[in-house]
Backbone as ProteinMPNN parsed JSONL, in Angstrom:
{"seq_chain_A": "MASKLTRRFRLPTAVIRQASPLSQHKRVDLLGRVLTDHDLPLRPRVAAAIVLLYAQPLSRVVRLTIDAVIHDDNQVLPRLGEPPSPVPAPVADLLLSWIPNRDNMNTATNRDSRWLFPGRRAGQPMHPDALSALVNDLGIPTIASRVSAIREHVLEMPVPVVADALGYHQVTTAKLAAQSGGAWSR", "coords_chain_A": {"N_chain_A": [[17.829, -3.138, 41.393], [18.371, -5.18, 39.511], [17.395, -4.148, 37.213], [19.134, -2.054, 36.925], [18.51, 0.385, 38.102], [19.101, 1.146, 40.65], [21.931, 1.339, 42.872], [24.127, -1.239, 44.07], [23.266, -2.398, 47.263], [23.779, -2.976, 50.717], [22.3, -4.447, 53.379], [22.501, -3.42, 56.772], [23.742, -5.493, 59.407], [21.636, -7.164, 61.688], [21.612, -6.376, 65.046], [21.264, -8.287, 67.772], [20.484, -8.192, 70.93], [20.6, -9.703, 74.136], [18.7, -9.425, 76.914], [19.901, -8.763, 80.073], [18.991, -10.67, 82.947], [16.943, -9.685, 85.769], [17.889, -9.734, 89.152], [16.652, -12.288, 91.405], [15.86, -11.259, 93.812], [15.406, -8.61, 93.21], [13.343, -8.808, 91.329], [11.262, -9.895, 92.835], [10.979, -7.733, 94.644], [10.125, -5.747, 92.9], [7.661, -6.922, 92.128], [6.347, -6.901, 94.593], [5.99, -4.085, 94.969], [4.371, -3.527, 92.82], [2.04, -4.83, 93.684], [1.442, -3.64, 96.121], [1.463, -0.801, 95.934], [-0.89, 1.367, 95.639], [-1.214, 3.81, 94.426], [-0.261, 3.778, 91.972], [-1.231, 3.523, 88.437], [-3.831, 1.13, 87.486], [-3.841, -0.581, 85.154], [-1.198, -0.79, 84.082], [-0.063, -1.96, 86.329], [-1.31, -4.527, 86.515], [-0.555, -5.648, 84.085], [2.354, -5.665, 84.452], [2.445, -7.421, 86.633], [1.683, -9.819, 85.483], [3.786, -10.13, 83.737], [6.033, -10.259, 85.475], [5.453, -12.438, 87.045], [4.688, -14.741, 85.397], [6.414, -14.663, 83.083], [5.511, -13.638, 80.588], [5.626, -12.324, 77.323], [4.755, -8.955, 76.346], [3.441, -8.78, 73.991], [1.981, -11.112, 73.912], [0.5, -10.799, 76.297], [-1.171, -8.688, 75.752], [-2.914, -9.921, 73.996], [-4.596, -11.51, 75.574], [-7.785, -12.41, 76.677], [-10.764, -11.652, 78.555], [-12.006, -13.97, 78.935], [-10.029, -15.779, 79.22], [-9.223, -15.738, 81.757], [-9.903, -17.558, 84.307], [-12.306, -17.906, 86.808], [-12.78, -19.742, 89.452], [-14.563, -20.778, 92.085], [-12.565, -20.359, 94.732], [-10.328, -19.799, 93.409], [-8.172, -18.171, 90.977], [-7.47, -18.538, 87.64], [-5.286, -17.927, 85.096], [-5.378, -18.596, 81.625], [-2.676, -19.343, 80.172], [-1.261, -21.332, 79.11], [-1.463, -24.902, 78.918], [-1.97, -26.977, 81.648], [-4.23, -24.285, 82.902], [-2.707, -21.657, 84.83], [-2.327, -21.437, 88.347], [-3.013, -18.413, 90.387], [-1.456, -16.443, 92.696], [-3.068, -15.201, 95.72], [-2.896, -12.242, 96.156], [-2.361, -11.201, 93.576], [-4.406, -12.314, 92.24], [-6.517, -10.834, 93.31], [-5.841, -8.306, 92.296], [-6.075, -8.725, 89.6], [-8.719, -9.394, 89.36], [-9.995, -7.064, 90.197], [-9.224, -5.406, 88.075], [-10.509, -6.37, 85.823], [-13.492, -5.495, 85.785], [-13.044, -2.82, 85.702], [-11.791, -1.936, 83.362], [-9.989, 0.156, 81.055], [-10.89, 2.185, 78.153], [-13.462, 1.245, 77.547], [-15.812, 2.736, 77.199], [-16.746, 3.621, 74.724], [-19.243, 3.419, 72.226], [-18.723, 1.379, 70.337], [-16.977, -0.286, 71.532], [-17.867, -1.27, 73.826], [-18.601, -3.919, 74.49], [-16.193, -5.334, 74.542], [-13.893, -8.124, 74.693], [-11.294, -8.192, 75.316], [-8.558, -8.346, 77.608], [-6.92, -6.213, 77.839], [-8.155, -3.743, 76.462], [-7.89, -1.899, 73.328], [-7.655, 1.488, 71.879], [-8.905, 1.427, 69.412], [-11.855, 0.054, 68.264], [-12.662, -3.216, 69.03], [-10.18, -4.053, 69.031], [-7.023, -5.167, 70.645], [-4.991, -3.571, 73.123], [-1.972, -1.893, 71.929], [1.222, -3.635, 71.963], [3.527, -2.082, 72.265], [2.565, 0.268, 73.394], [1.503, -0.624, 75.902], [3.955, -1.508, 76.943], [5.381, 0.856, 77.309], [3.847, 2.017, 79.335], [4.245, 0.215, 81.47], [7.037, 0.348, 81.703], [7.206, 2.948, 82.499], [6.51, 2.767, 85.144], [8.898, 1.98, 86.237], [9.616, -0.614, 85.74], [11.483, -2.887, 84.023], [10.487, -4.492, 81.263], [11.504, -6.515, 79.582], [13.845, -7.485, 80.86], [12.543, -8.256, 83.194], [10.975, -10.35, 82.308], [12.83, -12.177, 81.283], [14.144, -12.744, 83.688], [12.063, -14.019, 85.135], [11.415, -16.271, 83.636], [13.718, -17.74, 83.682], [13.965, -18.288, 86.461], [11.738, -19.961, 86.717], [12.438, -22.086, 85.019], [14.51, -23.133, 86.55], [13.423, -24.025, 88.88], [11.37, -25.926, 88.207], [10.504, -28.732, 86.207], [11.435, -28.565, 82.829], [9.571, -29.206, 80.688], [7.084, -28.924, 82.003], [7.151, -26.206, 82.641], [7.128, -25.12, 80.11], [4.652, -26.154, 79.046], [2.819, -24.952, 80.818], [3.241, -22.15, 80.631], [3.032, -21.598, 78.066], [5.218, -21.754, 76.373], [7.727, -22.888, 74.019], [9.083, -26.142, 74.159], [11.747, -26.467, 73.38], [12.889, -23.913, 73.62], [12.567, -23.404, 76.428], [14.194, -25.372, 77.216], [16.722, -24.56, 76.363], [16.995, -22.155, 77.739], [17.054, -23.199, 80.355], [19.462, -24.636, 80.329], [21.242, -22.512, 79.803], [20.891, -21.136, 82.189], [21.956, -22.85, 84.1], [20.649, -24.977, 84.987], [19.54, -28.341, 84.944], [17.099, -30.519, 84.108], [17.139, -32.961, 83.133], [17.673, -35.27, 84.412]], "CA_chain_A": [[19.235, -3.471, 41.163], [18.347, -5.999, 38.348], [17.235, -3.276, 36.023], [20.246, -1.021, 36.96], [18.021, 1.62, 38.547], [19.773, 1.469, 41.929], [23.263, 0.762, 43.006], [24.069, -2.409, 44.944], [23.324, -2.018, 48.603], [23.904, -4.007, 51.641], [21.575, -4.118, 54.636], [23.307, -3.72, 57.962], [23.457, -6.673, 60.153], [20.886, -6.925, 62.811], [22.248, -6.641, 66.389], [20.396, -8.814, 68.701], [20.981, -8.148, 72.427], [19.882, -10.374, 75.044], [18.631, -8.68, 78.097], [20.396, -9.482, 81.317], [17.863, -10.815, 83.86], [16.999, -9.005, 87.147], [18.163, -10.688, 90.287], [15.423, -12.736, 91.979], [15.414, -10.281, 94.833], [14.867, -7.347, 92.528], [12.13, -9.191, 90.693], [10.366, -9.947, 93.971], [10.763, -6.355, 95.099], [9.134, -5.017, 91.957], [6.31, -7.5, 92.232], [5.655, -6.396, 95.863], [5.624, -2.742, 94.774], [3.127, -3.594, 91.95], [0.903, -5.264, 94.402], [1.022, -2.796, 97.168], [1.371, 0.645, 95.648], [-2.17, 1.657, 95.01], [-1.16, 5.123, 93.773], [0.139, 3.41, 90.6], [-2.372, 3.103, 87.601], [-4.16, -0.226, 87.607], [-3.542, -1.276, 84.002], [0.236, -1.279, 84.057], [0.25, -2.899, 87.465], [-1.815, -5.837, 86.09], [0.464, -6.179, 83.001], [3.614, -5.939, 85.079], [2.34, -8.666, 87.544], [1.713, -11.0, 84.533], [5.313, -10.351, 83.161], [6.875, -10.653, 86.65], [5.134, -13.818, 87.561], [4.584, -15.677, 84.311], [7.364, -14.471, 82.032], [4.815, -13.489, 79.305], [5.868, -11.152, 76.551], [3.679, -8.088, 76.304], [2.76, -9.131, 72.718], [1.031, -12.194, 74.325], [-0.241, -10.29, 77.357], [-2.345, -7.918, 75.108], [-3.841, -10.815, 73.32], [-5.371, -12.264, 76.538], [-9.128, -12.037, 76.793], [-11.249, -11.868, 79.981], [-12.457, -15.348, 78.969], [-8.824, -16.526, 79.599], [-9.072, -15.621, 83.175], [-10.97, -18.48, 84.864], [-12.619, -17.741, 88.231], [-13.374, -21.001, 90.001], [-14.567, -20.699, 93.593], [-11.591, -19.545, 95.479], [-9.095, -19.714, 92.61], [-8.22, -17.491, 89.672], [-6.514, -19.239, 86.829], [-5.203, -17.467, 83.707], [-5.081, -19.654, 80.721], [-1.478, -18.984, 79.444], [-0.924, -22.581, 78.472], [-2.232, -25.942, 79.392], [-3.271, -26.407, 82.203], [-4.245, -22.943, 83.405], [-1.792, -21.58, 85.899], [-2.823, -20.681, 89.457], [-2.585, -17.067, 90.663], [-1.482, -16.12, 94.15], [-4.216, -14.436, 96.217], [-2.797, -10.804, 95.977], [-2.335, -11.049, 92.114], [-5.775, -12.532, 91.836], [-7.304, -9.634, 93.679], [-5.469, -7.205, 91.446], [-6.608, -9.027, 88.291], [-10.223, -9.371, 89.397], [-10.373, -5.649, 90.359], [-8.982, -4.763, 86.794], [-11.56, -6.752, 84.783], [-14.697, -4.68, 85.589], [-12.698, -1.395, 85.594], [-10.8, -1.77, 82.202], [-10.026, 1.311, 80.257], [-11.293, 2.163, 76.761], [-14.701, 0.484, 77.339], [-16.857, 3.553, 77.145], [-17.218, 4.059, 73.433], [-20.344, 2.494, 71.784], [-18.328, 0.203, 69.524], [-15.994, -1.073, 72.347], [-18.596, -1.566, 75.094], [-18.555, -5.439, 74.738], [-14.824, -5.895, 74.244], [-13.532, -9.211, 75.521], [-9.856, -8.049, 75.551], [-8.135, -8.021, 78.964], [-6.343, -4.841, 77.748], [-8.723, -3.144, 75.148], [-7.206, -0.803, 72.827], [-8.533, 2.536, 71.562], [-9.706, 1.059, 68.293], [-12.975, -0.8, 68.538], [-12.541, -4.628, 68.76], [-8.707, -4.378, 68.969], [-6.413, -5.09, 71.916], [-4.052, -2.543, 73.157], [-0.732, -2.218, 71.236], [2.24, -4.084, 72.925], [4.477, -1.016, 72.607], [1.912, 1.294, 74.317], [1.461, -1.247, 77.161], [5.29, -1.593, 77.413], [5.686, 2.189, 77.809], [3.214, 2.228, 80.593], [4.937, -0.635, 82.478], [8.365, 0.84, 81.901], [7.0, 4.181, 83.244], [6.527, 2.278, 86.604], [10.177, 1.598, 86.614], [9.766, -2.049, 85.587], [11.991, -3.238, 82.72], [9.688, -5.581, 80.86], [12.272, -7.691, 79.023], [14.676, -8.051, 81.899], [11.747, -8.948, 84.102], [10.438, -11.569, 81.71], [13.944, -13.088, 81.414], [14.383, -13.272, 85.038], [10.994, -14.852, 85.538], [11.406, -17.533, 82.945], [14.894, -18.443, 84.239], [13.607, -18.758, 87.691], [10.879, -21.059, 86.529], [13.161, -23.412, 84.613], [15.515, -23.591, 87.579], [12.607, -24.601, 89.934], [10.527, -26.866, 87.781], [11.029, -29.381, 84.925], [11.273, -27.789, 81.491], [8.282, -29.498, 80.039], [6.043, -28.423, 82.833], [7.118, -24.78, 82.485], [6.64, -24.891, 78.707], [3.263, -26.27, 78.846], [2.044, -24.086, 81.711], [3.42, -20.796, 80.297], [2.827, -21.513, 76.68], [6.485, -21.663, 75.637], [8.117, -24.103, 73.288], [10.045, -26.932, 75.023], [13.14, -26.27, 73.046], [13.186, -22.671, 74.17], [12.755, -23.538, 77.711], [15.427, -26.252, 77.577], [17.947, -23.752, 76.087], [17.078, -21.21, 78.889], [17.489, -23.929, 81.588], [20.876, -24.888, 80.126], [21.942, -21.247, 80.079], [20.721, -20.837, 83.628], [22.743, -23.74, 84.849], [19.799, -26.027, 85.631], [19.22, -29.378, 83.988], [16.096, -31.293, 84.718], [17.16, -34.152, 82.303], [17.625, -36.397, 85.304]], "C_chain_A": [[19.347, -4.252, 39.833], [18.177, -5.147, 37.169], [18.125, -2.101, 36.002], [19.667, 0.373, 37.279], [18.549, 2.035, 39.83], [21.109, 0.73, 41.933], [23.049, -0.391, 44.037], [24.169, -1.838, 46.335], [23.287, -3.162, 49.546], [23.21, -3.564, 52.899], [22.508, -4.261, 55.834], [22.804, -4.937, 58.675], [22.656, -6.352, 61.352], [21.632, -7.264, 64.159], [21.25, -6.986, 67.407], [20.981, -8.943, 70.071], [20.047, -8.913, 73.28], [19.845, -9.631, 76.346], [19.135, -9.437, 79.259], [19.189, -9.505, 82.307], [18.091, -10.039, 85.119], [17.421, -10.182, 88.078], [16.71, -11.214, 90.835], [14.927, -11.845, 93.036], [14.828, -9.003, 94.311], [13.463, -7.64, 91.941], [10.972, -9.251, 91.789], [9.876, -8.646, 94.582], [9.796, -5.605, 94.177], [7.816, -5.624, 91.953], [5.635, -7.024, 93.474], [5.248, -4.925, 95.696], [4.395, -2.65, 93.81], [1.878, -3.846, 92.709], [0.399, -4.331, 95.543], [0.866, -1.318, 96.913], [0.151, 1.066, 94.855], [-2.256, 3.008, 94.392], [-0.809, 4.899, 92.281], [-1.159, 3.156, 89.777], [-2.484, 1.617, 87.617], [-3.545, -1.054, 86.343], [-2.091, -1.726, 83.896], [0.611, -2.198, 85.104], [-0.196, -4.308, 87.192], [-0.839, -6.415, 85.021], [1.746, -6.521, 83.625], [3.562, -7.231, 86.008], [2.402, -9.848, 86.602], [3.092, -11.218, 84.051], [6.156, -10.85, 84.303], [6.702, -12.115, 87.068], [5.268, -14.928, 86.541], [5.431, -15.575, 83.08], [6.756, -14.337, 80.754], [5.353, -12.198, 78.639], [4.623, -10.262, 76.477], [2.831, -8.354, 75.028], [1.717, -10.248, 72.999], [0.036, -11.694, 75.45], [-1.488, -9.498, 76.693], [-3.321, -8.743, 74.44], [-4.772, -11.684, 74.245], [-6.786, -11.655, 76.516], [-9.634, -12.243, 78.195], [-11.77, -13.265, 80.107], [-11.27, -16.336, 79.405], [-8.592, -16.535, 80.997], [-10.269, -16.418, 83.84], [-11.107, -18.175, 86.346], [-13.422, -18.855, 88.696], [-13.356, -20.873, 91.566], [-13.595, -19.817, 94.224], [-10.25, -19.405, 94.645], [-9.347, -18.878, 91.307], [-7.153, -18.145, 88.869], [-6.456, -18.537, 85.355], [-4.777, -18.565, 82.753], [-3.933, -19.063, 79.684], [-0.975, -20.2, 78.689], [-1.846, -23.542, 79.09], [-1.529, -26.683, 80.518], [-3.145, -25.0, 82.627], [-3.386, -22.863, 84.672], [-2.489, -20.857, 87.108], [-2.232, -19.38, 89.76], [-2.564, -16.972, 92.147], [-2.52, -15.125, 94.474], [-4.049, -12.885, 95.848], [-2.917, -10.493, 94.466], [-3.719, -11.281, 91.611], [-6.704, -11.433, 92.103], [-7.039, -8.546, 92.669], [-6.136, -7.446, 90.135], [-8.088, -9.024, 88.307], [-10.708, -7.936, 89.629], [-10.11, -4.905, 88.961], [-10.171, -5.057, 85.822], [-12.782, -5.857, 84.709], [-14.348, -3.18, 85.398], [-11.789, -1.223, 84.377], [-11.102, -0.55, 81.573], [-10.502, 1.094, 78.844], [-12.6, 1.409, 76.554], [-15.947, 1.407, 77.182], [-17.467, 3.892, 75.803], [-18.365, 3.011, 73.035], [-19.835, 1.231, 71.105], [-17.388, -0.646, 70.389], [-16.628, -1.584, 73.667], [-18.471, -3.128, 75.444], [-17.198, -6.095, 74.418], [-14.512, -7.003, 75.207], [-11.973, -9.142, 75.944], [-9.581, -7.749, 77.009], [-7.591, -6.622, 78.994], [-6.832, -4.237, 76.411], [-7.945, -2.018, 74.685], [-8.193, 0.437, 72.516], [-9.379, 2.266, 70.324], [-10.743, -0.092, 68.739], [-12.536, -2.278, 68.101], [-11.058, -4.952, 68.735], [-8.088, -4.355, 70.393], [-5.461, -3.849, 71.903], [-2.709, -2.976, 72.433], [0.373, -2.575, 72.307], [3.162, -2.933, 73.31], [3.873, -0.002, 73.616], [1.875, 0.762, 75.725], [2.993, -1.299, 77.805], [5.764, -0.229, 78.014], [5.017, 2.428, 79.113], [3.888, 1.403, 81.723], [6.317, -0.018, 82.766], [8.292, 2.216, 82.643], [6.894, 3.977, 84.736], [7.938, 1.955, 87.054], [10.467, 0.055, 86.5], [10.385, -2.36, 84.236], [11.332, -4.496, 82.268], [10.475, -6.772, 80.362], [13.1, -8.269, 80.063], [13.765, -8.836, 82.959], [11.259, -10.263, 83.609], [11.509, -12.533, 81.612], [14.109, -13.62, 82.726], [13.341, -14.236, 85.534], [11.103, -16.251, 84.942], [12.682, -18.354, 83.399], [14.667, -18.988, 85.56], [12.676, -19.955, 87.687], [11.554, -22.267, 86.073], [14.159, -23.913, 85.587], [14.71, -24.399, 88.643], [11.77, -25.772, 89.527], [11.145, -27.526, 86.552], [10.682, -28.554, 83.741], [10.051, -28.041, 80.849], [7.13, -28.912, 80.737], [5.937, -26.899, 82.652], [6.681, -24.405, 81.097], [5.271, -25.043, 78.467], [2.43, -25.234, 79.692], [2.018, -22.611, 81.304], [3.144, -20.496, 78.829], [4.008, -21.206, 75.794], [6.825, -22.952, 74.921], [9.083, -24.883, 74.132], [11.438, -26.786, 74.644], [13.672, -24.965, 73.623], [13.454, -22.723, 75.597], [13.944, -24.424, 78.197], [16.718, -25.428, 77.285], [18.088, -22.769, 77.326], [17.48, -21.89, 80.159], [19.025, -24.281, 81.491], [21.754, -23.681, 80.329], [21.953, -20.84, 81.487], [21.504, -21.715, 84.564], [21.923, -24.883, 85.417], [19.532, -27.103, 84.52], [18.271, -30.372, 84.62], [16.026, -32.641, 83.977], [17.143, -35.436, 83.164], [16.236, -36.699, 85.812]], "O_chain_A": [[20.303, -4.035, 39.088], [18.804, -5.42, 36.146], [17.945, -1.208, 35.174], [20.193, 1.394, 36.837], [18.475, 3.224, 40.139], [21.385, -0.234, 41.219], [22.033, -0.503, 44.723], [24.981, -0.956, 46.613], [22.799, -4.237, 49.195], [23.464, -2.483, 53.43], [23.273, -5.225, 55.861], [21.649, -5.348, 58.571], [22.936, -5.355, 62.017], [22.196, -8.348, 64.308], [20.48, -6.146, 67.872], [21.888, -9.742, 70.308], [18.829, -8.786, 73.162], [20.898, -9.235, 76.845], [18.841, -10.62, 79.426], [18.481, -8.512, 82.472], [19.223, -9.757, 85.513], [17.303, -11.371, 87.78], [15.711, -10.516, 90.661], [13.719, -11.659, 93.184], [13.907, -8.411, 94.875], [12.543, -6.83, 92.049], [9.885, -8.703, 91.605], [8.721, -8.435, 94.953], [8.837, -4.955, 94.595], [6.841, -4.893, 91.782], [4.434, -6.755, 93.438], [4.219, -4.539, 96.25], [3.516, -1.806, 93.985], [0.829, -3.242, 92.485], [-0.785, -4.24, 95.869], [0.16, -0.649, 97.667], [0.143, 1.117, 93.625], [-3.31, 3.35, 93.857], [-1.053, 5.771, 91.448], [-2.116, 2.624, 90.341], [-1.496, 0.892, 87.732], [-2.851, -2.055, 86.519], [-1.804, -2.898, 83.652], [1.438, -3.092, 84.927], [0.492, -5.24, 87.609], [-0.393, -7.559, 85.119], [2.247, -7.616, 83.368], [4.532, -7.982, 86.109], [3.115, -10.809, 86.889], [3.55, -12.357, 83.954], [6.932, -11.789, 84.123], [7.635, -12.856, 87.376], [5.903, -15.948, 86.809], [5.214, -16.31, 82.116], [7.328, -14.838, 79.785], [5.51, -11.157, 79.277], [3.513, -10.79, 76.541], [1.616, -8.155, 75.043], [0.671, -10.282, 72.35], [-1.111, -12.137, 75.51], [-2.642, -9.678, 77.08], [-4.477, -8.345, 74.3], [-5.597, -12.463, 73.766], [-6.915, -10.443, 76.341], [-8.993, -12.951, 78.973], [-11.972, -13.748, 81.221], [-11.475, -17.464, 79.854], [-7.768, -17.328, 81.452], [-11.416, -15.972, 83.892], [-10.111, -18.188, 87.069], [-14.613, -18.95, 88.4], [-12.311, -20.865, 92.216], [-13.787, -18.601, 94.25], [-9.224, -18.954, 95.153], [-10.41, -18.859, 90.687], [-6.029, -18.304, 89.346], [-7.406, -18.576, 84.574], [-3.901, -19.369, 83.07], [-4.189, -18.465, 78.638], [-0.294, -20.039, 77.676], [-2.853, -23.178, 79.698], [-0.377, -27.028, 80.255], [-2.02, -24.51, 82.719], [-3.32, -23.799, 85.468], [-3.14, -19.827, 86.931], [-1.059, -19.167, 89.455], [-3.522, -17.362, 92.814], [-2.857, -14.279, 93.646], [-4.977, -12.303, 95.287], [-3.587, -9.511, 94.143], [-4.196, -10.597, 90.705], [-7.568, -11.099, 91.293], [-7.991, -7.908, 92.219], [-6.716, -6.523, 89.565], [-8.69, -8.662, 87.296], [-11.839, -7.648, 89.237], [-10.734, -3.872, 88.72], [-10.718, -4.185, 85.147], [-13.117, -5.457, 83.594], [-15.194, -2.38, 84.999], [-10.994, -0.285, 84.434], [-12.261, -0.145, 81.49], [-10.527, -0.04, 78.365], [-12.837, 0.954, 75.435], [-17.052, 0.882, 77.041], [-18.588, 4.398, 75.741], [-18.367, 1.874, 73.509], [-20.411, 0.154, 71.258], [-17.029, -1.728, 69.925], [-15.977, -2.236, 74.482], [-18.259, -3.498, 76.598], [-17.122, -7.273, 74.071], [-14.806, -6.892, 76.397], [-11.486, -9.91, 76.773], [-10.311, -6.959, 77.608], [-7.739, -5.903, 79.982], [-6.117, -4.201, 75.409], [-7.39, -1.248, 75.468], [-9.375, 0.395, 72.856], [-10.469, 2.823, 70.196], [-10.42, -1.015, 69.486], [-12.111, -2.502, 66.968], [-10.714, -6.092, 68.425], [-8.564, -3.614, 71.253], [-5.192, -3.22, 70.88], [-2.368, -4.155, 72.336], [0.462, -1.95, 73.364], [3.545, -2.786, 74.471], [4.541, 0.495, 74.523], [2.156, 1.498, 76.671], [3.182, -1.149, 79.012], [6.43, -0.176, 79.048], [5.641, 3.042, 79.979], [4.06, 1.914, 82.83], [6.713, 0.12, 83.923], [9.239, 2.582, 83.338], [7.153, 4.894, 85.515], [8.122, 1.666, 88.237], [11.418, -0.465, 87.083], [9.699, -2.042, 83.264], [11.601, -5.54, 82.861], [10.149, -7.915, 80.683], [13.103, -9.493, 80.197], [14.151, -9.871, 83.503], [11.132, -11.211, 84.384], [11.227, -13.711, 81.83], [14.209, -14.833, 82.911], [13.658, -15.172, 86.268], [10.915, -17.261, 85.62], [12.619, -19.581, 83.461], [15.128, -20.097, 85.831], [12.79, -20.85, 88.526], [11.338, -23.357, 86.6], [14.625, -25.045, 85.458], [15.242, -25.338, 89.235], [11.447, -26.591, 90.388], [12.099, -27.038, 85.945], [9.645, -27.891, 83.733], [9.43, -27.064, 80.43], [6.223, -28.415, 80.069], [4.843, -26.349, 82.526], [5.925, -23.449, 80.929], [4.663, -24.225, 77.776], [1.414, -24.735, 79.21], [1.045, -21.892, 81.533], [3.039, -19.345, 78.405], [3.931, -20.578, 74.738], [6.245, -23.998, 75.212], [9.891, -24.248, 74.809], [12.31, -26.96, 75.495], [14.816, -24.925, 74.078], [14.457, -22.165, 76.041], [14.539, -24.286, 79.266], [17.721, -25.64, 77.966], [19.184, -22.603, 77.862], [18.165, -21.29, 80.987], [19.747, -24.213, 82.485], [22.833, -23.757, 80.918], [22.925, -20.251, 81.961], [21.7, -21.354, 85.725], [22.417, -25.668, 86.226], [19.333, -26.783, 83.348], [18.636, -31.015, 85.604], [15.057, -33.386, 84.12], [16.688, -36.499, 82.741], [16.052, -37.639, 86.585]]}, "name": "protein", "num_of_chains": 1, "seq": "MASKLTRRFRLPTAVIRQASPLSQHKRVDLLGRVLTDHDLPLRPRVAAAIVLLYAQPLSRVVRLTIDAVIHDDNQVLPRLGEPPSPVPAPVADLLLSWIPNRDNMNTATNRDSRWLFPGRRAGQPMHPDALSALVNDLGIPTIASRVSAIREHVLEMPVPVVADALGYHQVTTAKLAAQSGGAWSR"}
């Protein structure tokens, strides 16, 4: 534009939509289906369980390593924030059955991958869009599920606790708590 090679142009404004959260009943039903329907593929079931329970975006889920899943005696603790969050027994069983059976581990360059969701490229995690498509194919809306989970957490626990445990910023969780109608400032 400065050298008069192009006309003046204007970028369209970005439309940012906020996903409406699922009801708590629907979220729990979807989690139950993920845990009990053994005919569904294991990889999207594990990813969906993490989203439904811990409100993690898939961009963060694919960056998890198997080292971030701590297995102490009778407990499984994924390190999503500090301190690591405990996992209910059915989800722990699902997670522990996924780790030794991860996909994309057979190539010579990917055999020692530490990613919880290894990608097709050696040394790279799975792309979040690819994992999102797999989870959505199960009938689980990832964004609405994540919004529902985080809102439920900020209504049940103090905002700083949720922020630290799930790896969110405290300002973000405080805004979500205010939008959800809960205030832990007292």
